[in-house]
Coordinates of C-alpha atoms and ligand atoms in Angstrom, one line a residue:
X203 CA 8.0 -0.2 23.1
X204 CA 7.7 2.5 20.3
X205 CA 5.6 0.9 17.4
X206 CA 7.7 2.0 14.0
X207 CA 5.3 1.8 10.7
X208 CA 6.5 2.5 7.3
X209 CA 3.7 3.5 4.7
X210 CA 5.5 2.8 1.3
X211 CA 3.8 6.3 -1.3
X212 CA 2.0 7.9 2.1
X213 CA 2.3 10.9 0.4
X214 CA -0.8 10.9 -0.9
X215 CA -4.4 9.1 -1.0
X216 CA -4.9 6.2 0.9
X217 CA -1.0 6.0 1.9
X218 CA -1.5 9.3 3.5
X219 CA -4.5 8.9 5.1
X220 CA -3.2 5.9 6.9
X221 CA 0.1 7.7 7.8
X222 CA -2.1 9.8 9.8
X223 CA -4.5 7.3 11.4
X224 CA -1.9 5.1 12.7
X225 CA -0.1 8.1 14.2
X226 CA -2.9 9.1 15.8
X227 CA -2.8 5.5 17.6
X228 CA 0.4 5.9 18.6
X229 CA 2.9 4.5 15.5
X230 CA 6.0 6.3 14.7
X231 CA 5.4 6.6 11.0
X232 CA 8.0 7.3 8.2
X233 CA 6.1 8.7 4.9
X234 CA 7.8 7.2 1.8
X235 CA 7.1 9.0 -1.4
X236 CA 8.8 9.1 -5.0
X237 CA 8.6 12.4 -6.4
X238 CA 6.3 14.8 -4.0
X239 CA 7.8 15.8 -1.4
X240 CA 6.1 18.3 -0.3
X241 CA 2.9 16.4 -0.2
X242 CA 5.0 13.9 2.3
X243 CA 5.9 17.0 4.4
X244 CA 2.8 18.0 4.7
X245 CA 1.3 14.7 6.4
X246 CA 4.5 15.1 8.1
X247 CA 3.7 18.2 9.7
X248 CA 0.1 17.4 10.4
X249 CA 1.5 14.5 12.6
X250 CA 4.1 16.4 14.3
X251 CA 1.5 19.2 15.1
X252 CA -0.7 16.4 16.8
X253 CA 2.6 15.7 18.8
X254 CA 3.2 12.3 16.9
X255 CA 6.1 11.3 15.6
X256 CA 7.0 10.9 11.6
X257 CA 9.4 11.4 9.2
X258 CA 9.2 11.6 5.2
X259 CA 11.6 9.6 3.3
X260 CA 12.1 9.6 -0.9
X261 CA 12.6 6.5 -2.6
X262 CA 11.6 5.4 -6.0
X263 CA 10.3 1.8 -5.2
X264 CA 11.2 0.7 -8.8
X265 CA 15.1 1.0 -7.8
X266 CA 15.6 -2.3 -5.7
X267 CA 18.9 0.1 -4.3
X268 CA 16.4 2.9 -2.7
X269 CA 14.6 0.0 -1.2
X270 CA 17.4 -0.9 0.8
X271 CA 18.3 2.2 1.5
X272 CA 14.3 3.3 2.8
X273 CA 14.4 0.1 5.3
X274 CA 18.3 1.4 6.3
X275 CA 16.9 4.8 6.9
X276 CA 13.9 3.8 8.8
X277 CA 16.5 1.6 11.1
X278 CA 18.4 5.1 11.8
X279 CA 15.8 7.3 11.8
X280 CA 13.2 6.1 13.8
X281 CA 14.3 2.2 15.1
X282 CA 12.9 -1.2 15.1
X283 CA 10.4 -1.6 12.1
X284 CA 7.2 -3.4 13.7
X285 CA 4.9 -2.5 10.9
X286 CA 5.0 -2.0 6.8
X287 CA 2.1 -1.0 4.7
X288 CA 3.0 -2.0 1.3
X289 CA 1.0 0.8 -0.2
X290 CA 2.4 2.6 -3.0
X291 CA 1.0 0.9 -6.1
X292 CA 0.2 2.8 -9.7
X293 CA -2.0 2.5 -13.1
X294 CA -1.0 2.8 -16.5
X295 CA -3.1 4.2 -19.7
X296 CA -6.0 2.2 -20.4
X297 CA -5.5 -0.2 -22.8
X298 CA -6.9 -3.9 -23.9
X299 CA -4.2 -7.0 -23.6
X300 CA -3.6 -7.0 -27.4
X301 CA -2.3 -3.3 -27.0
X302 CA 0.3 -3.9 -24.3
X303 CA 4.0 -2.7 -24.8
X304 CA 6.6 -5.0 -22.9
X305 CA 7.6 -2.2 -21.0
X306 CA 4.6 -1.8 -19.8
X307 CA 3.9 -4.9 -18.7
X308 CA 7.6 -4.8 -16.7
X309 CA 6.7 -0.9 -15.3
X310 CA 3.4 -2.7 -14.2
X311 CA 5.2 -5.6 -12.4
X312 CA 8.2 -4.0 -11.0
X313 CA 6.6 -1.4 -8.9
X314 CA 2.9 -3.7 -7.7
X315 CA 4.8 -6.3 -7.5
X316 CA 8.1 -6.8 -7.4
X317 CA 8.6 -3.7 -5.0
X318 CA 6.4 -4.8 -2.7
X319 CA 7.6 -8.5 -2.6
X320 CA 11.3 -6.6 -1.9
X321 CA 10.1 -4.4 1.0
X322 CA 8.0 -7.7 2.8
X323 CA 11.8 -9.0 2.5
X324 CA 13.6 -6.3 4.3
X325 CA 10.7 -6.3 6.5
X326 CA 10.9 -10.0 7.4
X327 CA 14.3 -9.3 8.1
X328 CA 13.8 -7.3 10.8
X329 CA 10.8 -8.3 12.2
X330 CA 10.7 -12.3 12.2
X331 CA 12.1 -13.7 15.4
X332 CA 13.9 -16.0 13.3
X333 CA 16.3 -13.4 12.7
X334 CA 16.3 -12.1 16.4
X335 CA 13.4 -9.4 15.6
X336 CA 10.6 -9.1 17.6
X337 CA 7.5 -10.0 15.2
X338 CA 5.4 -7.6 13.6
X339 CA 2.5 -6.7 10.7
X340 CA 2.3 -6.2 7.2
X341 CA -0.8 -5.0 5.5
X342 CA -0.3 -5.1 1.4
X343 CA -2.8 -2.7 -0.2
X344 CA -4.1 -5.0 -3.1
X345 CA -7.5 -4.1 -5.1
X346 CA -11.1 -5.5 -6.0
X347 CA -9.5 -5.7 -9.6
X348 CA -7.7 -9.1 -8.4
X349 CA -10.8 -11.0 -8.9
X350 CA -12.6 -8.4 -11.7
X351 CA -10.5 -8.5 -13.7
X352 CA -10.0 -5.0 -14.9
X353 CA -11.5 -6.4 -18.3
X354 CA -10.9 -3.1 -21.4
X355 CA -9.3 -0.7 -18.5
X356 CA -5.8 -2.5 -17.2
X357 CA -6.1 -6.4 -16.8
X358 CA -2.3 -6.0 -16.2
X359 CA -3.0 -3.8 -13.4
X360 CA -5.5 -6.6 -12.1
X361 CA -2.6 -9.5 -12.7
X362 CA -0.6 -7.5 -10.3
X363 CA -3.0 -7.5 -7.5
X364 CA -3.6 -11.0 -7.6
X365 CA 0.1 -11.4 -7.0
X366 CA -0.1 -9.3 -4.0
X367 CA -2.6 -11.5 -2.5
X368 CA -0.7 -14.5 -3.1
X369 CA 2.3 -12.9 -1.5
X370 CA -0.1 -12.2 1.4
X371 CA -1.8 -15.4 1.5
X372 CA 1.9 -17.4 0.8
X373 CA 4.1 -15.3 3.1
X374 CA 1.3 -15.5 6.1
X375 CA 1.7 -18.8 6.7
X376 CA 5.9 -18.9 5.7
X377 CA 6.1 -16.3 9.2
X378 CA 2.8 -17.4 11.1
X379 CA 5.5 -18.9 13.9
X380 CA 7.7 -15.9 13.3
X381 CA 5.3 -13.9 15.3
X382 CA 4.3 -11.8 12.2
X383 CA 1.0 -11.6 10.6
X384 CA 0.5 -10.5 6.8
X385 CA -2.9 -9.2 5.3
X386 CA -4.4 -7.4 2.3
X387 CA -7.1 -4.7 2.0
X388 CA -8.8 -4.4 -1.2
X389 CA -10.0 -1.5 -1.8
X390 CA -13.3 -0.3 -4.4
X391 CA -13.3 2.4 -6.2
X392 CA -11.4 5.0 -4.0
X393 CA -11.6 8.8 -4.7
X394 CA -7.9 9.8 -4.9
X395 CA -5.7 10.9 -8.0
X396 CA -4.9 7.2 -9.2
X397 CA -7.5 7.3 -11.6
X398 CA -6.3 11.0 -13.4
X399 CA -2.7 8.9 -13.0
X400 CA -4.1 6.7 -15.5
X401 CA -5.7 9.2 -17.6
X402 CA -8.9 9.3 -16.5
X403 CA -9.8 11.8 -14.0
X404 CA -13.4 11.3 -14.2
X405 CA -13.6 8.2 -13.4
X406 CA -14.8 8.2 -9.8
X407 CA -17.9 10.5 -11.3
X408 CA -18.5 8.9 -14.2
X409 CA -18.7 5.2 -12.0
X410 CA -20.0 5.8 -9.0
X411 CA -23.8 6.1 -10.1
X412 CA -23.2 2.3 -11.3
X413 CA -22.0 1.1 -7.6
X414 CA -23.8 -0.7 -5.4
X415 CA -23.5 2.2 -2.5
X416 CA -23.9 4.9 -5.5
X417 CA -20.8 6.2 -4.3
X418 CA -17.0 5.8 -4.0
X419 CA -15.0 5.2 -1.0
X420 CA -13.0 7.8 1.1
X421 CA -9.5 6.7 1.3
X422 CA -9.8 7.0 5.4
X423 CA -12.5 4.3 5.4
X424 CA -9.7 2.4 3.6
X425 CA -7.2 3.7 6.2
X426 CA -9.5 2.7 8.9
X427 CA -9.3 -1.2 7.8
X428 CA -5.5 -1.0 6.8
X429 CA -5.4 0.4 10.6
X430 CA -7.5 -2.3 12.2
X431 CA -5.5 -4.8 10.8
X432 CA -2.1 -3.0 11.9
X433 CA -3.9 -3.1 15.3
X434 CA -4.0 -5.7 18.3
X435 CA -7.2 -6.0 17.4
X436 CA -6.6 -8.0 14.3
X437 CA -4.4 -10.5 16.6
X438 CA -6.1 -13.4 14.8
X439 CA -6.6 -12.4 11.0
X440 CA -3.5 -13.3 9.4
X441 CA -3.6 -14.3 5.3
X442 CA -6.8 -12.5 5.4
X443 CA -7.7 -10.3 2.2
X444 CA -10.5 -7.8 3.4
X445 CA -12.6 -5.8 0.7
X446 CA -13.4 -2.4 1.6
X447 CA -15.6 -2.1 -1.2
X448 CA -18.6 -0.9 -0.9
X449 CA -20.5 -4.1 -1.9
X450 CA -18.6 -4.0 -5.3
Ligands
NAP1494 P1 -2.3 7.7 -5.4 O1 -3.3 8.7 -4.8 O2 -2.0 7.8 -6.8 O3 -1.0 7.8 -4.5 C1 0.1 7.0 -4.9 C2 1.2 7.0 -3.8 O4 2.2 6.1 -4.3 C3 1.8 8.4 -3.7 O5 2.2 8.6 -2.4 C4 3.1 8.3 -4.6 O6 4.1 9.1 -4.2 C5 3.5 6.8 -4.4 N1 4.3 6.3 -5.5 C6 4.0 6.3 -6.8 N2 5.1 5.8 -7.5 C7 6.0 5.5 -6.5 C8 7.3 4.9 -6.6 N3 7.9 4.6 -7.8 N4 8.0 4.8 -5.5 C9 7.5 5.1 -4.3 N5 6.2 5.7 -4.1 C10 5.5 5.8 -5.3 O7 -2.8 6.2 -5.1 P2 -4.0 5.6 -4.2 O8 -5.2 5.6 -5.0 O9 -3.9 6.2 -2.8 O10 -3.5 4.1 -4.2 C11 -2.8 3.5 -3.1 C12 -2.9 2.0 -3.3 O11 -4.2 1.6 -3.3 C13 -2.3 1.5 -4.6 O12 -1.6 0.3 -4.4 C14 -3.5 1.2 -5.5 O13 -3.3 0.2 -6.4 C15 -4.5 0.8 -4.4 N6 -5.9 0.9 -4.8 C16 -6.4 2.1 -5.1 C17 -7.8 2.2 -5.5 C18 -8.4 3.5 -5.9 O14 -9.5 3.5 -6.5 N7 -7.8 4.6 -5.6 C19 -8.5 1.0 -5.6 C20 -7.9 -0.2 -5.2 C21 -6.6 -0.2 -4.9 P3 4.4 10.6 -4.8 O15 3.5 11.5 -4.2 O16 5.8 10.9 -4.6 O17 4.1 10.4 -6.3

Protein backbone atom coordinates (compact mmCIF):
# COMPACT_ATOMS: atom_id res chain seq x y z
CA UNK A 1 0.00 0.00 0.00
CA UNK A 2 1.06 3.60 -1.03
CA UNK A 3 2.63 5.32 2.21
CA UNK A 4 0.83 9.04 2.18
CA UNK A 5 3.08 11.72 4.45
CA UNK A 6 2.03 15.22 4.99
CA UNK A 7 5.03 17.58 5.97
CA UNK A 8 3.06 20.61 7.59
CA UNK A 9 5.66 24.22 6.21
CA UNK A 10 7.84 21.66 3.81
CA UNK A 11 8.36 24.43 1.79
CA UNK A 12 11.34 25.25 3.20
CA UNK A 13 14.26 24.16 5.70
CA UNK A 14 13.98 21.23 7.56
CA UNK A 15 10.17 20.66 6.20
CA UNK A 16 11.64 20.59 2.89
CA UNK A 17 14.37 18.63 3.21
CA UNK A 18 12.30 15.85 4.72
CA UNK A 19 9.71 16.21 1.96
CA UNK A 20 12.42 15.02 -0.20
CA UNK A 21 13.99 12.23 1.86
CA UNK A 22 10.95 10.51 2.56
CA UNK A 23 10.00 10.62 -1.11
CA UNK A 24 13.03 9.23 -2.03
CA UNK A 25 11.92 6.14 0.33
CA UNK A 26 9.01 5.77 -1.35
CA UNK A 27 6.23 8.24 0.56
CA UNK A 28 3.68 10.10 -1.40
CA UNK A 29 4.36 13.50 0.14
CA UNK A 30 1.99 16.56 0.08
CA UNK A 31 4.17 19.93 0.76
CA UNK A 32 2.03 22.22 2.98
CA UNK A 33 3.21 25.81 3.05
CA UNK A 34 1.57 29.26 4.03
CA UNK A 35 2.75 31.93 1.86
CA UNK A 36 5.62 30.52 -0.65
CA UNK A 37 4.52 28.79 -3.03
CA UNK A 38 6.85 28.60 -5.23
CA UNK A 39 9.32 27.43 -2.79
CA UNK A 40 6.65 24.36 -2.31
CA UNK A 41 6.67 23.88 -6.07
CA UNK A 42 9.98 23.63 -6.34
CA UNK A 43 10.46 20.55 -3.85
CA UNK A 44 7.53 19.56 -5.74
CA UNK A 45 9.16 19.30 -8.87
CA UNK A 46 12.46 18.00 -7.56
CA UNK A 47 10.25 14.94 -6.35
CA UNK A 48 8.36 14.47 -9.51
CA UNK A 49 11.71 14.63 -11.54
CA UNK A 50 12.98 11.66 -9.35
CA UNK A 51 9.62 9.99 -10.43
CA UNK A 52 8.10 10.26 -6.82
CA UNK A 53 5.02 11.45 -6.15
CA UNK A 54 4.02 14.96 -4.26
CA UNK A 55 1.81 17.60 -4.30
CA UNK A 56 1.99 21.26 -2.67
CA UNK A 57 -0.90 22.40 -0.73
CA UNK A 58 -1.42 26.23 1.00
CA UNK A 59 -2.75 26.48 4.33
CA UNK A 60 -2.12 28.92 7.00
CA UNK A 61 -1.95 26.59 10.01
CA UNK A 62 -3.09 29.39 12.35
CA UNK A 63 -6.74 29.13 10.70
CA UNK A 64 -8.19 25.89 12.45
CA UNK A 65 -10.66 26.02 8.88
CA UNK A 66 -7.47 25.49 6.46
CA UNK A 67 -6.52 22.70 8.75
CA UNK A 68 -9.39 20.83 7.90
CA UNK A 69 -9.45 21.57 4.73
CA UNK A 70 -5.26 20.49 4.23
CA UNK A 71 -6.18 16.81 5.91
CA UNK A 72 -9.56 17.00 3.33
CA UNK A 73 -7.22 17.66 0.50
CA UNK A 74 -4.61 15.22 1.29
CA UNK A 75 -7.71 12.50 1.48
CA UNK A 76 -8.55 13.59 -2.26
CA UNK A 77 -5.41 14.24 -3.52
CA UNK A 78 -3.24 11.60 -2.68
CA UNK A 79 -5.36 8.92 -0.19
CA UNK A 80 -5.05 7.36 3.14
CA UNK A 81 -2.75 9.56 5.41
CA UNK A 82 -0.25 7.04 7.10
CA UNK A 83 2.27 9.64 8.14
CA UNK A 84 2.23 13.57 9.41
CA UNK A 85 5.24 15.52 10.25
CA UNK A 86 4.10 18.28 12.43
CA UNK A 87 6.76 20.61 11.12
CA UNK A 88 5.88 24.04 10.45
CA UNK A 89 6.76 25.92 13.62
CA UNK A 90 8.05 29.83 13.78
CA UNK A 91 9.98 32.57 16.06
CA UNK A 92 9.03 35.89 17.09
CA UNK A 93 11.50 39.04 17.81
CA UNK A 94 13.68 38.55 20.60
CA UNK A 95 12.46 39.78 23.60
CA UNK A 96 12.75 39.00 27.59
CA UNK A 97 9.33 37.75 29.42
CA UNK A 98 8.70 41.25 30.90
CA UNK A 99 8.49 42.60 27.26
CA UNK A 100 5.83 40.24 25.88
CA UNK A 101 2.63 41.58 24.12
CA UNK A 102 -0.45 39.21 24.63
CA UNK A 103 -0.59 38.75 21.13
CA UNK A 104 2.36 37.52 20.95
CA UNK A 105 2.17 35.18 23.39
CA UNK A 106 -1.35 33.83 21.48
CA UNK A 107 0.64 34.10 17.75
CA UNK A 108 3.33 31.97 19.63
CA UNK A 109 0.81 29.35 20.90
CA UNK A 110 -1.59 29.10 18.16
CA UNK A 111 0.70 28.16 15.39
CA UNK A 112 3.62 25.64 17.78
CA UNK A 113 1.05 24.61 19.48
CA UNK A 114 -2.21 24.68 19.01
CA UNK A 115 -1.88 23.87 15.18
CA UNK A 116 0.00 21.10 15.72
CA UNK A 117 -2.15 19.56 18.53
CA UNK A 118 -5.18 20.12 15.59
CA UNK A 119 -3.38 18.40 12.75
CA UNK A 120 -2.32 15.13 15.37
CA UNK A 121 -6.30 15.21 15.60
CA UNK A 122 -7.23 14.93 12.03
CA UNK A 123 -4.44 12.65 11.86
CA UNK A 124 -5.67 10.35 14.60
CA UNK A 125 -8.75 10.35 12.75
CA UNK A 126 -7.66 8.75 10.06
CA UNK A 127 -5.02 6.73 11.06
CA UNK A 128 -6.02 5.07 14.49
CA UNK A 129 -7.79 1.70 13.94
CA UNK A 130 -10.14 2.82 16.36
CA UNK A 131 -11.70 4.72 13.77
CA UNK A 132 -11.37 1.95 11.04
CA UNK A 133 -7.86 3.45 9.81
CA UNK A 134 -5.01 1.48 9.44
CA UNK A 135 -2.30 2.90 12.01
CA UNK A 136 0.36 5.16 11.19
CA UNK A 137 3.33 7.78 12.47
CA UNK A 138 3.67 11.10 13.56
CA UNK A 139 6.91 12.85 14.06
CA UNK A 140 6.36 16.53 15.90
CA UNK A 141 9.48 18.71 15.19
CA UNK A 142 10.03 20.16 18.71
CA UNK A 143 13.52 22.00 19.66
CA UNK A 144 16.56 21.80 22.26
CA UNK A 145 14.91 25.09 23.51
CA UNK A 146 12.27 22.77 25.45
CA UNK A 147 14.67 22.12 28.15
CA UNK A 148 17.11 25.50 27.61
CA UNK A 149 15.04 27.49 28.02
CA UNK A 150 15.59 30.07 25.39
CA UNK A 151 16.51 32.40 28.46
CA UNK A 152 16.90 36.69 26.87
CA UNK A 153 16.00 35.26 23.09
CA UNK A 154 12.24 33.74 23.14
CA UNK A 155 11.34 31.70 26.44
CA UNK A 156 7.87 31.73 24.88
CA UNK A 157 9.22 30.07 21.96
CA UNK A 158 10.77 27.49 24.37
CA UNK A 159 7.25 27.09 26.40
CA UNK A 160 5.89 25.99 23.15
CA UNK A 161 8.24 23.19 22.54
CA UNK A 162 7.76 21.75 25.73
CA UNK A 163 4.12 21.44 24.79
CA UNK A 164 4.99 19.63 21.80
CA UNK A 165 6.74 17.02 23.65
CA UNK A 166 4.12 16.57 26.03
CA UNK A 167 1.64 16.17 23.18
CA UNK A 168 4.23 13.49 21.95
CA UNK A 169 4.89 11.90 25.04
CA UNK A 170 0.84 12.15 26.16
CA UNK A 171 -0.65 11.19 22.78
CA UNK A 172 2.00 8.09 22.31
CA UNK A 173 0.63 6.22 24.87
CA UNK A 174 -3.36 7.51 24.23
CA UNK A 175 -2.81 5.50 20.51
CA UNK A 176 0.06 3.00 21.40
CA UNK A 177 -2.95 0.09 20.75
CA UNK A 178 -4.17 2.14 17.90
CA UNK A 179 -1.35 1.00 15.91
CA UNK A 180 0.23 4.54 15.73
CA UNK A 181 3.41 5.64 17.06
CA UNK A 182 4.13 9.44 17.96
CA UNK A 183 7.80 11.00 18.41
CA UNK A 184 9.70 14.28 18.48
CA UNK A 185 13.02 15.37 16.94
CA UNK A 186 14.73 18.20 18.59
CA UNK A 187 16.68 19.78 16.60
CA UNK A 188 20.11 22.28 17.63
CA UNK A 189 20.91 24.98 16.09
CA UNK A 190 19.82 24.33 12.36
CA UNK A 191 21.06 26.56 9.48
CA UNK A 192 17.82 27.62 7.79
CA UNK A 193 15.93 31.10 7.54
CA UNK A 194 14.19 30.70 11.06
CA UNK A 195 16.60 32.64 12.69
CA UNK A 196 16.50 35.94 10.04
CA UNK A 197 12.50 35.06 10.67
CA UNK A 198 13.16 36.28 14.00
CA UNK A 199 15.39 39.06 13.22
CA UNK A 200 18.50 37.71 13.47
CA UNK A 201 20.08 36.44 10.44
CA UNK A 202 23.38 35.95 11.87
CA UNK A 203 22.72 33.87 14.31
CA UNK A 204 23.95 30.59 13.00
CA UNK A 205 27.48 32.49 12.48
CA UNK A 206 27.65 34.40 15.33
CA UNK A 207 26.83 30.87 17.56
CA UNK A 208 28.26 28.22 16.05
CA UNK A 209 31.92 28.92 17.29
CA UNK A 210 30.30 28.51 20.92
CA UNK A 211 28.84 24.77 20.02
CA UNK A 212 30.06 21.84 21.08
CA UNK A 213 30.66 20.48 17.28
CA UNK A 214 31.77 24.21 16.35
CA UNK A 215 29.17 24.05 13.93
CA UNK A 216 25.44 24.05 13.10
CA UNK A 217 23.39 21.37 11.80
CA UNK A 218 22.20 20.78 8.17
CA UNK A 219 18.50 20.51 8.09
CA UNK A 220 18.94 16.99 6.13
CA UNK A 221 20.76 15.54 9.16
CA UNK A 222 17.52 16.68 10.84
CA UNK A 223 15.54 15.10 7.96
CA UNK A 224 17.54 11.98 8.21
CA UNK A 225 16.21 11.38 12.08
CA UNK A 226 12.59 12.79 11.31
CA UNK A 227 12.92 9.99 8.45
CA UNK A 228 14.22 7.17 10.57
CA UNK A 229 11.59 7.55 12.87
CA UNK A 230 8.79 7.71 9.95
CA UNK A 231 10.52 4.46 9.00
CA UNK A 232 9.96 0.60 9.96
CA UNK A 233 12.97 0.97 11.39
CA UNK A 234 11.77 2.99 14.34
CA UNK A 235 8.99 0.06 14.92
CA UNK A 236 9.76 0.26 18.68
CA UNK A 237 10.46 4.08 19.55
CA UNK A 238 7.27 5.52 20.30
CA UNK A 239 6.97 8.73 22.86
CA UNK A 240 10.58 9.11 22.15
CA UNK A 241 12.03 12.79 21.92
CA UNK A 242 15.41 12.44 19.90
CA UNK A 243 18.03 15.42 19.93
CA UNK A 244 19.69 15.97 16.82
CA UNK A 245 21.88 18.41 18.33
CA UNK A 246 25.13 18.33 17.97
CA UNK A 247 26.04 17.62 21.70
CA UNK A 248 24.18 20.89 22.59
P1 LIG B 1 11.84 27.78 8.27
O1 LIG B 1 13.06 27.56 7.44
O2 LIG B 1 11.51 29.15 8.76
O3 LIG B 1 10.58 27.16 7.51
C1 LIG B 1 9.34 27.28 8.11
C2 LIG B 1 8.31 26.51 7.32
O4 LIG B 1 7.04 26.64 8.01
C3 LIG B 1 8.09 27.03 5.93
O5 LIG B 1 7.84 25.96 5.07
C4 LIG B 1 6.86 27.92 6.09
O6 LIG B 1 6.07 28.04 4.90
C5 LIG B 1 6.08 27.17 7.11
N1 LIG B 1 5.13 28.02 7.82
C6 LIG B 1 5.36 29.17 8.49
N2 LIG B 1 4.21 29.69 8.96
C7 LIG B 1 3.23 28.84 8.57
C8 LIG B 1 1.82 28.83 8.74
N3 LIG B 1 1.17 29.80 9.40
N4 LIG B 1 1.12 27.80 8.19
C9 LIG B 1 1.75 26.81 7.50
N5 LIG B 1 3.08 26.77 7.32
C10 LIG B 1 3.81 27.78 7.84
O7 LIG B 1 11.92 26.88 9.60
P2 LIG B 1 12.88 25.66 10.03
O8 LIG B 1 14.08 26.22 10.68
O9 LIG B 1 12.99 24.68 8.94
O10 LIG B 1 12.00 25.06 11.23
C11 LIG B 1 11.14 23.96 11.06
C12 LIG B 1 10.80 23.45 12.46
O11 LIG B 1 12.00 23.12 13.15
C13 LIG B 1 10.07 24.49 13.32
O12 LIG B 1 9.07 23.87 14.08
C14 LIG B 1 11.18 25.00 14.23
O13 LIG B 1 10.68 25.48 15.45
C15 LIG B 1 12.00 23.73 14.41
N6 LIG B 1 13.37 23.99 14.83
C16 LIG B 1 14.22 24.72 14.06
C17 LIG B 1 15.52 24.95 14.51
C18 LIG B 1 16.50 25.76 13.73
O14 LIG B 1 17.56 26.14 14.29
N7 LIG B 1 16.25 26.05 12.45
C19 LIG B 1 15.94 24.44 15.74
C20 LIG B 1 15.04 23.70 16.49
C21 LIG B 1 13.77 23.47 16.03
P3 LIG B 1 6.20 29.28 3.86
O15 LIG B 1 7.38 28.96 2.99
O16 LIG B 1 4.94 29.31 3.12
O17 LIG B 1 6.44 30.51 4.70
Amino acid sequence: MQKVLLVTGGSRGIGAQTALLAASQGWSVAVNYAHNAQAAQSIVDQILAQKGQAVALKADLMDPAQIENLFAAVDRELGTLSGLVNNAGIVDQTQRVDEYSPSRLTRMMGMNVVAPFLCAKEAVKRMSTLHGGKGGVIVNVSSVAARLGGATQYVDYAASKAALDALTIGLSKEVAKESIRVNSVSPGLIDTDIHASGGLPNRVRDLSPQLPFGRAGSAQEVAQAICWLLSENASYCSGTILDVSGAR
